[in-house]
Coordinates of C-alpha atoms and ligand atoms in Angstrom, one line a residue:
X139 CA 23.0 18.0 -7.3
X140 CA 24.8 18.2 -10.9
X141 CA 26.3 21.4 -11.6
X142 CA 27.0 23.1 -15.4
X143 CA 30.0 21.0 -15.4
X144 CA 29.5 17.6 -14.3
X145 CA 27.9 14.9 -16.0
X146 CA 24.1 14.1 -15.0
X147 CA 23.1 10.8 -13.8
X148 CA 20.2 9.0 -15.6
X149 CA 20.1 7.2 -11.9
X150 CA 20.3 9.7 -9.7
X151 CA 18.7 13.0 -11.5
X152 CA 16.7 12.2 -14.3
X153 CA 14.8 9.4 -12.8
X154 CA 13.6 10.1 -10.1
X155 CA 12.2 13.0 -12.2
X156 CA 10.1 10.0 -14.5
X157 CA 9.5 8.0 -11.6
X158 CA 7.7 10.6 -9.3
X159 CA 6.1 12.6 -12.2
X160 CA 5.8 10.0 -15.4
X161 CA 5.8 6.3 -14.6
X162 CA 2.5 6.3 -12.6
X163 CA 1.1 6.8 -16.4
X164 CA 3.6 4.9 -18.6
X165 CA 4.6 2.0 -17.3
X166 CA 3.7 -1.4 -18.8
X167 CA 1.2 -2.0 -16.6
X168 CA -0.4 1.5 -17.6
X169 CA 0.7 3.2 -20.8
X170 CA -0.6 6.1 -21.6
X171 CA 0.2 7.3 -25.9
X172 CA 1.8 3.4 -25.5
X173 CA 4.5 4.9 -24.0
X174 CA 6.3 3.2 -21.4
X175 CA 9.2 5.1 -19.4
X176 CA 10.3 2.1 -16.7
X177 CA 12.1 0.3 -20.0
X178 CA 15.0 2.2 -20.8
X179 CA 15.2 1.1 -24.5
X180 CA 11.0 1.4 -25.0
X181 CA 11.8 4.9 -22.6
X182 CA 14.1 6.3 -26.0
X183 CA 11.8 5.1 -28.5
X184 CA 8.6 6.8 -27.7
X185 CA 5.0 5.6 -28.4
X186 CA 1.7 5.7 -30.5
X187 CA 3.5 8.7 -32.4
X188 CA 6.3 7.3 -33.6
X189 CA 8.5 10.4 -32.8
X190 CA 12.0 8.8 -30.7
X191 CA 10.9 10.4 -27.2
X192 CA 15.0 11.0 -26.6
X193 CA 17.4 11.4 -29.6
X194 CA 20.9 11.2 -28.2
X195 CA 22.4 13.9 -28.0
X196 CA 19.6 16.3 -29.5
X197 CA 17.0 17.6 -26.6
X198 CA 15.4 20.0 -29.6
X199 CA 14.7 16.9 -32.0
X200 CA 13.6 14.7 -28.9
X201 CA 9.4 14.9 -28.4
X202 CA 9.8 14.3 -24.6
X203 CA 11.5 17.5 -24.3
X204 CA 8.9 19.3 -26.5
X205 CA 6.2 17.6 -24.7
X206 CA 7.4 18.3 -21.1
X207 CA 8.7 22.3 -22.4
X208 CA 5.4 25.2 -20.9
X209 CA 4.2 27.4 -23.8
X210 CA 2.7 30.0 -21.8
X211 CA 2.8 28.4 -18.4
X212 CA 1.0 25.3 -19.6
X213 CA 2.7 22.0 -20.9
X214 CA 1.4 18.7 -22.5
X215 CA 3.3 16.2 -20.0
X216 CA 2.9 15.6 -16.9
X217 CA -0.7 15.6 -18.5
X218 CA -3.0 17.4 -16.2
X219 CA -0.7 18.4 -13.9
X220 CA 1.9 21.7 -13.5
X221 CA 4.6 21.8 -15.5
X222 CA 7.8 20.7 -14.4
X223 CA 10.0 23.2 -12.7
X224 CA 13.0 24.9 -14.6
X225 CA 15.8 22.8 -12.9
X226 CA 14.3 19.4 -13.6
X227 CA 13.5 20.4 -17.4
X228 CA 16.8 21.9 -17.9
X229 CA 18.9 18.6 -16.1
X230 CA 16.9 16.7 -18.6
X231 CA 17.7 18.8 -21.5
X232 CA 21.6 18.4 -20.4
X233 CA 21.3 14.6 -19.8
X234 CA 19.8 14.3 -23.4
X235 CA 22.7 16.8 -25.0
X236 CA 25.1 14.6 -22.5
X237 CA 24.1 11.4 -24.4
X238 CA 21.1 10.0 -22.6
X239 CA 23.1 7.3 -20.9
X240 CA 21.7 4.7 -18.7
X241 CA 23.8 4.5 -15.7
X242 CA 21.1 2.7 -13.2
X243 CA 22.5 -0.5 -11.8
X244 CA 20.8 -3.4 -13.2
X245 CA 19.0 -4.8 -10.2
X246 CA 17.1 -1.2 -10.0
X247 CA 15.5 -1.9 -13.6
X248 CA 12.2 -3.1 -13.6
X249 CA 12.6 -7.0 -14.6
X250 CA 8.4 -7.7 -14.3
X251 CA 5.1 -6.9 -16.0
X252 CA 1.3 -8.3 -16.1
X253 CA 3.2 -10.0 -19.7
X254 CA 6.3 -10.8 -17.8
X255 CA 5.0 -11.7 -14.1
X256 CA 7.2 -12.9 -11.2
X257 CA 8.9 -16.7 -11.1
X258 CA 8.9 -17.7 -7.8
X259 CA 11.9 -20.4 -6.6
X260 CA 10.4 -20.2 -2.9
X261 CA 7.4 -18.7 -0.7
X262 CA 7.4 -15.2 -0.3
X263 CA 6.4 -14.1 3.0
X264 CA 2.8 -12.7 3.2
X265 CA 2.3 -9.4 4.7
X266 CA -1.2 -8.4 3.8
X267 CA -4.6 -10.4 2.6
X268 CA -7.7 -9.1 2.5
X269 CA -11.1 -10.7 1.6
X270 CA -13.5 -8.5 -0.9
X271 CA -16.6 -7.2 0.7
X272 CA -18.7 -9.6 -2.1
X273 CA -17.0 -12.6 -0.4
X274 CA -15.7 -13.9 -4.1
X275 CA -11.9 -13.1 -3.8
X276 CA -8.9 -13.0 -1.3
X277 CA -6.0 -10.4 -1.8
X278 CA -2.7 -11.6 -1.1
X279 CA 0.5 -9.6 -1.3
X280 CA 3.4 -11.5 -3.6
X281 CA 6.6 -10.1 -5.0
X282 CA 5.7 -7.5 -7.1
X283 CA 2.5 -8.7 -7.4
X284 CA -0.9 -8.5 -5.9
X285 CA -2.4 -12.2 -6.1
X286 CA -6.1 -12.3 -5.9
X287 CA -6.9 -15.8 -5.3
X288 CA -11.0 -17.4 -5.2
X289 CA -12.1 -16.9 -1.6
X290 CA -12.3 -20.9 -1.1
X291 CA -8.8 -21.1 -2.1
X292 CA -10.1 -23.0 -5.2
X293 CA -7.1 -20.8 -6.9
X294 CA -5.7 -18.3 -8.2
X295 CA -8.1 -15.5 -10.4
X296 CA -5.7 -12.5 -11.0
X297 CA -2.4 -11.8 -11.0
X298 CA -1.8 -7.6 -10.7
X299 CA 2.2 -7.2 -11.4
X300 CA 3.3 -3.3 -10.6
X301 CA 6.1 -1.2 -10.2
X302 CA 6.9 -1.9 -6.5
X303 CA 8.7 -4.9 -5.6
X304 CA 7.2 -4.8 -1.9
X305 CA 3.7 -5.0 -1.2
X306 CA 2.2 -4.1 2.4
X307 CA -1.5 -3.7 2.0
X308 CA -3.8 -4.3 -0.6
X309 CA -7.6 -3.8 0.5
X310 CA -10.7 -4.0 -2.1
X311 CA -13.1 -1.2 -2.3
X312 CA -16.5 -1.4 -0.6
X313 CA -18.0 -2.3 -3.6
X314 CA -15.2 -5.4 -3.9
X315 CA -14.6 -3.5 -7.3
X316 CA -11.1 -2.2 -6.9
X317 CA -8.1 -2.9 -5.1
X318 CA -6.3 0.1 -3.2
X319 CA -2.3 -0.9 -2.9
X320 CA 0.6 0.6 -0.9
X321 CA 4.0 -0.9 -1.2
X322 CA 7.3 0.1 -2.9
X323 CA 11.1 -0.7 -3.0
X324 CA 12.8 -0.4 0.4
X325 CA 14.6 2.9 0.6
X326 CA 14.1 3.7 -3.0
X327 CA 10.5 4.4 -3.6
X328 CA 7.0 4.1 -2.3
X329 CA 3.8 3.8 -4.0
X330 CA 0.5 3.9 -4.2
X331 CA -1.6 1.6 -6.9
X332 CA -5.4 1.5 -7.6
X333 CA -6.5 -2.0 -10.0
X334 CA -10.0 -2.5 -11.4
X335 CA -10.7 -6.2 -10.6
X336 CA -12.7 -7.1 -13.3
X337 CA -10.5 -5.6 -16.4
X338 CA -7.4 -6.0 -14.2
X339 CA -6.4 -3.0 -15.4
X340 CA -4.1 -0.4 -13.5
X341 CA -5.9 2.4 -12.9
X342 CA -3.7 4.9 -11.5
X343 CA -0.3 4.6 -9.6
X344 CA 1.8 7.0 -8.2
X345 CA 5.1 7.2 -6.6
X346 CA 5.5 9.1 -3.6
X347 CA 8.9 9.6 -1.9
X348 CA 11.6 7.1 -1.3
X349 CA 10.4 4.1 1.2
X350 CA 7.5 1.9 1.2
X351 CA 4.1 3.1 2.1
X352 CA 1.6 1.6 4.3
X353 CA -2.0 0.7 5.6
X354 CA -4.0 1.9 2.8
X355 CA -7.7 2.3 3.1
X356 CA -11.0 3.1 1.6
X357 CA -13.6 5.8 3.1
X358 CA -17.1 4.2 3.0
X359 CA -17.9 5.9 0.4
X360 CA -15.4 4.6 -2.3
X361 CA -14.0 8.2 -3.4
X362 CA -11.2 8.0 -0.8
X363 CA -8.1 6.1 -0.2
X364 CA -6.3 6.7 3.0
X365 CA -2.5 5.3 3.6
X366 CA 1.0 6.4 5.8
X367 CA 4.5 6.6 5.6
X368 CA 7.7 6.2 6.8
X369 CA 8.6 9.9 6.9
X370 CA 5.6 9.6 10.0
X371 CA 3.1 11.2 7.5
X372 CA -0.6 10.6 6.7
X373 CA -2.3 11.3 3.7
X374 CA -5.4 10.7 1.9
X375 CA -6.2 10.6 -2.0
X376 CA -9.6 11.1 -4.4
X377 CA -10.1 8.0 -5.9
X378 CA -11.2 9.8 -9.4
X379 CA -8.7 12.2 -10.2
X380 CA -5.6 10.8 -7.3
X381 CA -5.2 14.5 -6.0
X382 CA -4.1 14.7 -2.6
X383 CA -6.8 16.0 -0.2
X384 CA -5.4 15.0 3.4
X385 CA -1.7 15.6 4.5
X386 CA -0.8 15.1 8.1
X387 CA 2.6 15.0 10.1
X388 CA 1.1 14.7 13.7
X389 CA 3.1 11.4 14.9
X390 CA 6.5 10.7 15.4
X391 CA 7.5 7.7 14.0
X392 CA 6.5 5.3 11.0
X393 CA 2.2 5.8 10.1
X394 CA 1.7 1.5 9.9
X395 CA -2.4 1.7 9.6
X396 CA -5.2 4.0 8.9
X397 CA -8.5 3.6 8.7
X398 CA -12.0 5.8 8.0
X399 CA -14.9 6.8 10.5
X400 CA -18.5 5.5 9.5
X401 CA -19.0 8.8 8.0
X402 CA -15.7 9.2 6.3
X403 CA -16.0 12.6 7.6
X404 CA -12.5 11.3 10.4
X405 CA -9.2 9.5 9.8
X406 CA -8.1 7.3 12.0
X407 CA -3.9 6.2 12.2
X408 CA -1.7 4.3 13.8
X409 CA 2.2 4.5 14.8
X410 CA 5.3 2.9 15.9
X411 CA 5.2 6.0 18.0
X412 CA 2.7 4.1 20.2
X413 CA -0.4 6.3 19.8
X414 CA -3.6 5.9 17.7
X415 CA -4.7 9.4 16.0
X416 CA -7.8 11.0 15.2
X417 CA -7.7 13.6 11.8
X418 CA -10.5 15.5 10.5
X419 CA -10.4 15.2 7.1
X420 CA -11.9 18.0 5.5
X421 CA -9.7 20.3 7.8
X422 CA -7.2 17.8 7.8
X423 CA -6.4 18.7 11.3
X424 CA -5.3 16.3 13.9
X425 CA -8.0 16.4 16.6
X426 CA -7.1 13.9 19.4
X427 CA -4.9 11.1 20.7
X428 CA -7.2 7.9 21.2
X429 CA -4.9 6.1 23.0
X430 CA -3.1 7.3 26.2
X431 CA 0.2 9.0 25.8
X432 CA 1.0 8.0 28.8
X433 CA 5.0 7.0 28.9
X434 CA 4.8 3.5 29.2
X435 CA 0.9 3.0 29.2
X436 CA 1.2 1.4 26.0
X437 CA 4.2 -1.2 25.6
X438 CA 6.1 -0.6 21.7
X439 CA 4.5 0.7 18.6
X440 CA 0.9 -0.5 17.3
X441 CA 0.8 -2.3 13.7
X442 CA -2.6 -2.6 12.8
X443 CA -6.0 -0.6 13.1
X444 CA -9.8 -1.3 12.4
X445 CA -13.4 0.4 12.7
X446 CA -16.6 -1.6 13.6
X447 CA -18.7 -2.1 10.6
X448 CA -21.3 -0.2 12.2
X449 CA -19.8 2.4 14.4
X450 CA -17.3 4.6 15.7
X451 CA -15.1 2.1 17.4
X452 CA -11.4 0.8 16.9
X453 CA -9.6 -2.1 17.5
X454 CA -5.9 -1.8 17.6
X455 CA -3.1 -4.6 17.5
X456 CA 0.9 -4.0 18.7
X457 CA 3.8 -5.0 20.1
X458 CA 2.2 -5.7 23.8
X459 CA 0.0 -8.5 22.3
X460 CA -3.3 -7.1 23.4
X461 CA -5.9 -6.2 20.9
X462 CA -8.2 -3.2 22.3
X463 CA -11.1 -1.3 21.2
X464 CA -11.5 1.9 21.8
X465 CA -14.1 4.8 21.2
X466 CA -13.2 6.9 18.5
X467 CA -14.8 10.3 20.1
X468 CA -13.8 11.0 23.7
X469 CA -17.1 12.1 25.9
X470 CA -14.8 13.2 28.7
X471 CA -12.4 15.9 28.7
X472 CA -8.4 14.6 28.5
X473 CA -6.5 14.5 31.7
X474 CA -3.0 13.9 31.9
X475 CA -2.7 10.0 31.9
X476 CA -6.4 8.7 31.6
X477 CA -7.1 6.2 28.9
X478 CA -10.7 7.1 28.9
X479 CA -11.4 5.8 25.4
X480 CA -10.8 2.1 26.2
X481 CA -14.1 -0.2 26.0
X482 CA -12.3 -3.5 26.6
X483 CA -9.1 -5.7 26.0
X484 CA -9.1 -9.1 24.7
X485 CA -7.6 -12.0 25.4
X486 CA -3.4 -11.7 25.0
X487 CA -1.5 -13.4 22.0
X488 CA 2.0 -14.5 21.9
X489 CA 4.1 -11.9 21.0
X490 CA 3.1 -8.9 18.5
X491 CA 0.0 -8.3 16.9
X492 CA 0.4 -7.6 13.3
X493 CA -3.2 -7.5 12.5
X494 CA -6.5 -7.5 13.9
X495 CA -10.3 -6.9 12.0
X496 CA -13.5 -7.3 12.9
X497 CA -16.2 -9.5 11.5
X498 CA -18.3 -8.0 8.6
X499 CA -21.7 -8.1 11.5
X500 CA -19.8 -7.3 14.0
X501 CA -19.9 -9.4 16.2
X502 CA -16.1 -11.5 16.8
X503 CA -12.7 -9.9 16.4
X504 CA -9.5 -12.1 14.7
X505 CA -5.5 -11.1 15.4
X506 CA -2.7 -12.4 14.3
X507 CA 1.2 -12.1 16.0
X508 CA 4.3 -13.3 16.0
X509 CA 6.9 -14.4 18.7
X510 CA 9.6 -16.2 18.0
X511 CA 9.2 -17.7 14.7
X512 CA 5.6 -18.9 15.7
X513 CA 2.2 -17.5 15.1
X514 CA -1.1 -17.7 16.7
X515 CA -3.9 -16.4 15.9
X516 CA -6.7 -15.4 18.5
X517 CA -10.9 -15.1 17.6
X518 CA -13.0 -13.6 20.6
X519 CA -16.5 -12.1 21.1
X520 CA -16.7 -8.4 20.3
X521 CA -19.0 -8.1 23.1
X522 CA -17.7 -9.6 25.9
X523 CA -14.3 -10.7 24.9
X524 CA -14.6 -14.0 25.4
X525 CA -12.3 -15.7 23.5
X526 CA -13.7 -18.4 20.7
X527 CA -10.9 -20.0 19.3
X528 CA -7.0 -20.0 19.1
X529 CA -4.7 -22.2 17.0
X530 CA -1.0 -21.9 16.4
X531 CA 0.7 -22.0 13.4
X532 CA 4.4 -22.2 11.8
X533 CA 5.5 -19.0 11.1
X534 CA 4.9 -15.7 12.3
X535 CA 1.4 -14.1 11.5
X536 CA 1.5 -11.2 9.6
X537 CA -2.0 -11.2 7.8
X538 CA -5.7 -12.1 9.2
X539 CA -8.6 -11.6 7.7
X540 CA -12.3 -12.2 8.3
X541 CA -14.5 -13.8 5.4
X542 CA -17.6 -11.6 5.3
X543 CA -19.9 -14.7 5.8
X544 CA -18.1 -15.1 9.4
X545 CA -17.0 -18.6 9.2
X546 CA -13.7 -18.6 8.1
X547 CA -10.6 -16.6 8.8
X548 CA -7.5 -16.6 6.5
X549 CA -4.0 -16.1 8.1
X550 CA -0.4 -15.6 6.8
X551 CA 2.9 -14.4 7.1
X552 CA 6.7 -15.5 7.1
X553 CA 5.7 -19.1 6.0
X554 CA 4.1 -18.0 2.7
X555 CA 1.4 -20.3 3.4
X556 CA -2.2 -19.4 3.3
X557 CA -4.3 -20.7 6.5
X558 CA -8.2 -20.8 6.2
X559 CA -9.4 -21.4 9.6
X560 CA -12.7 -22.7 11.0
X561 CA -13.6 -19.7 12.8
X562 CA -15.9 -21.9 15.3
X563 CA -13.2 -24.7 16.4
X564 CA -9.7 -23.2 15.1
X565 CA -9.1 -26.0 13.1
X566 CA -7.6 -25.5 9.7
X567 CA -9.7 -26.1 6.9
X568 CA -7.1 -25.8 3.7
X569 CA -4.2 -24.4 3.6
X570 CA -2.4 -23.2 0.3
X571 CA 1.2 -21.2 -1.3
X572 CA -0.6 -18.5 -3.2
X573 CA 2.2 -18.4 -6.0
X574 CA 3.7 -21.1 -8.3
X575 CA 6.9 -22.5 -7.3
X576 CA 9.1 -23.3 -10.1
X577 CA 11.2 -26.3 -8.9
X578 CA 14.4 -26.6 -11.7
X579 CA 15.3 -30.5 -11.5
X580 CA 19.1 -30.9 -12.8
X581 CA 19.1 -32.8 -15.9
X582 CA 15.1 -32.7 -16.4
X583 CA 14.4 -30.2 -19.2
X584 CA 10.8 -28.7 -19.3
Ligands
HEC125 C1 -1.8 11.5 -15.8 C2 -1.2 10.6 -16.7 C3 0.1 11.1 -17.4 C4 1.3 11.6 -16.7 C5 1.5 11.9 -15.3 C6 2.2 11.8 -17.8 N1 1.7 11.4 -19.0 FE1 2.7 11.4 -20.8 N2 1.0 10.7 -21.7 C7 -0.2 10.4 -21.1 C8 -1.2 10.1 -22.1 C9 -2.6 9.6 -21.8 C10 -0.5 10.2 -23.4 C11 -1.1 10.0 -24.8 C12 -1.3 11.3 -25.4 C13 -2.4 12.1 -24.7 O1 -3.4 11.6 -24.3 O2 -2.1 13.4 -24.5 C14 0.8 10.6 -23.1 C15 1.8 10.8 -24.0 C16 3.2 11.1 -23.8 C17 4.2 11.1 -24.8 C18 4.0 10.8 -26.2 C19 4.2 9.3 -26.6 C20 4.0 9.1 -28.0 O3 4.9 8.8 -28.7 O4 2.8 9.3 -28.5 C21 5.4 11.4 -24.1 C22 6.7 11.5 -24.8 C23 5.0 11.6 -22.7 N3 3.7 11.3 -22.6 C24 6.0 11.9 -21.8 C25 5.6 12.1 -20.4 C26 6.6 12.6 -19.5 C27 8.0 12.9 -19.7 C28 5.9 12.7 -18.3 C29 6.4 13.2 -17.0 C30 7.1 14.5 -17.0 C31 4.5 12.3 -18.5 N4 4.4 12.0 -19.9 C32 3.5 12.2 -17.6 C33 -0.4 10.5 -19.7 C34 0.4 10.9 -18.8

């Protein structure tokens, strides 16, 4: 921390003051008084006012400072939310009387915007897609970027560019009218972003300690968005106003998948701890372990969680290559070493699973792994498991996903290629690189 003597560090003090407070609401994706703090020139300047935000050297001329000061307890930025606390105004007051300098490495400014989206020289590897419920559009994770393609892989219908260069999930609402997005910058910053589809608009983003986040989700309802993190923490956000109503710290190790009960009324996460965990959200108590906790019942961490469209049953995917459904409610009491809640196990993949769903009726399960540099991907009968189809692909799999009319599955993953697979036969129908690659030829000018 800076003392009275030193000098503070745009990079390492007064940042990650904007970033966890500010940038969720000016940034160029979402600039609230068009002001935009990410920018470090357009961060000085200010916005719709016209007052210079900082003046070097002069916190009492600068309208950030009078903006972010409490008169009586209350201040006008962060807007709607509690002032910030003495320390953090007064090390920004001393950076600004310091000189303001910008002393964050280069490669930690933000480079891309929906004006100024991503160039791509080669595939980036897929970690998430995600059909919407209306069947119209596919969600792929880019760099930076969430691309929403048309569901037939016709092309490409939205580009969403954000703040984090890593995206892990990004899963429309029930209404297909938003998509929910976790991701961040590896060991710098994770967060979470909500985009209406229509407008493409970013509708709220916040950033939310310093590593990626993971597995967001949507209750049934649409008011609540579920995710985890790497500090082995689960929490859950309103939709409307992005206050935190669920914070939970019952595993031990990185929270990779989460998921709602029909009701929305129970939380459902997974671990690279090995267990699967049942919250209550209103109480936002953990209530049970799903899976056994067994030592060595269940072999490495699980990735990858999902409900039945129509009741309170999960299937899990993990590093022992066995998707499994389980009931979400026990109807026996625990004893030490029962794994009570498993209904069935499916067939076995090669390797890990990195993601499993169910069909929107129901009715067939899809999973995805990855062993070795190859990836298969595996389709069975909910109800009796048998399996339907199985194709392997180049590439591990890190992505499946179901298209609500049951027909097709998409699949992806360290290829970069999209896979839409005959759900029937296995057979691959098209296949497609969601981004633009811009190939420089020497000598050929554009
Ligand atoms: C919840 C969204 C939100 C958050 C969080 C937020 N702001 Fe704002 N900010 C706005 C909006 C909207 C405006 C436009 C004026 C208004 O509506 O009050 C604004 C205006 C401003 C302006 C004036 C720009 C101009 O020239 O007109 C400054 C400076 C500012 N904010 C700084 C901050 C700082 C510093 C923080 C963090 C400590 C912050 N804001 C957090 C939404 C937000």
């Amino acid at each position: 921390m800076a003392d009275d003597e030193a000098n503070i560090s745009y990079y390492k003090d007064i940042r990650p003051i904007f970033q966890s407070h500010c940038q969720g609401c000016h940034q160029p994706a979402k600039k609230g008084g068009e002001y935009v703090m990410t920018d470090f020139a357009l961060l000085l300047q200010g916005g719709e006012s016209e007052e210079a935000a900082v003046v070097t050297g002069k916190p009492a001329e600068s309208y950030l400072v009078s903006l972010i000061t409490p008169v009586d307890g209350k201040a006008e930025m962060p807007k709607g939310k509690k002032p910030l606390s003495v320390v953090e105004i007064d090390l920004i007051r001393k950076w600004i009387e310091q000189g303001a300098e910008n002393d964050a490495p280069a490669s930690t400014q933000l480079k891309f915007s929906m004006d100024n989206p991503p160039v791509y020289s080669a595939a980036p590897v897929i970690t998430s897609l995600h059909y919407s419920p209306d069947g119209k559009y596919l969600a792929v994770s880019g760099y930076h970027e969430v691309l929403v393609h048309h569901a037939d892989g016709s092309g490409l219908a939205a580009r969403l560019v954000g703040m984090s260069e890593r995206i892990e999930t990004a899963r429309f609402s029930p209404d297909s009218g938003k998509i929910a997005v976790t991701g961040g910058s590896p060991g710098r910053m994770g967060e979470l972003q909500v985009w209406d589809i229509n407008s493409k608009s970013l509708l709220f983003a916040q950033t939310i300690g310093y590593d990626t986040l993971y597995g967001a989700n949507w209750s049934p309802d649409g008011t609540l968005i579920s995710y985890g993190c790497p500090d082995n923490t689960t929490h859950a956000i309103q939709v409307a106003d992005g206050k935190e109503i669920l914070f939970n710290g019952a595993h031990n190790g990185w929270v990779l998948d989460t998921v709602f009960s029909v009701n929305g009324d129970h939380l459902v996460t997974v671990s690279r701890d090995r267990s699967m965990k049942l919250i209550n959200v209103p109480t936002q108590r953990f209530i049970d372990n799903v899976t056994s906790i067994t030592p060595g019942a269940l072999k490495g961490g699980l990735n990858s969680v999902d409900r039945h469209p129509g009741k309170d049953e999960l299937l899990c995917g993990g590093a022992d290559g066995v998707p499994k459904v389980y009931k979400m409610f026990r109807d026996k009491a625990r004893k030490i070493g029962d794994d009570f809640n498993l209904i069935r196990a499916y067939p076995a993949l090669e390797g890990r699973i990195f993601s499993t769903q169910f069909s929107k009726d129901g009715t067939r399960i899809v999973s995805g792994s990855s062993f070795n540099g190859v990836g298969q991907v595996k389709i069975a009968n909910y109800e009796d498991a048998k399996e339907i189809s199985s194709i392997d692909l180049d590439g591990g799999i890190f992505a499946v996903a179901f298209h609500p009319d049951g027909t097709t599955v998409a699949a992806a993953g360290f290829s970069g290629e999209v896979h839409l697979i005959e759900v029937a036969t296995g057979k691959i129908t098209k296949s497609f690189v969601p981004v633009n690659i811009e190939t420089t030829v020497a000598g050929a000018e554009e």
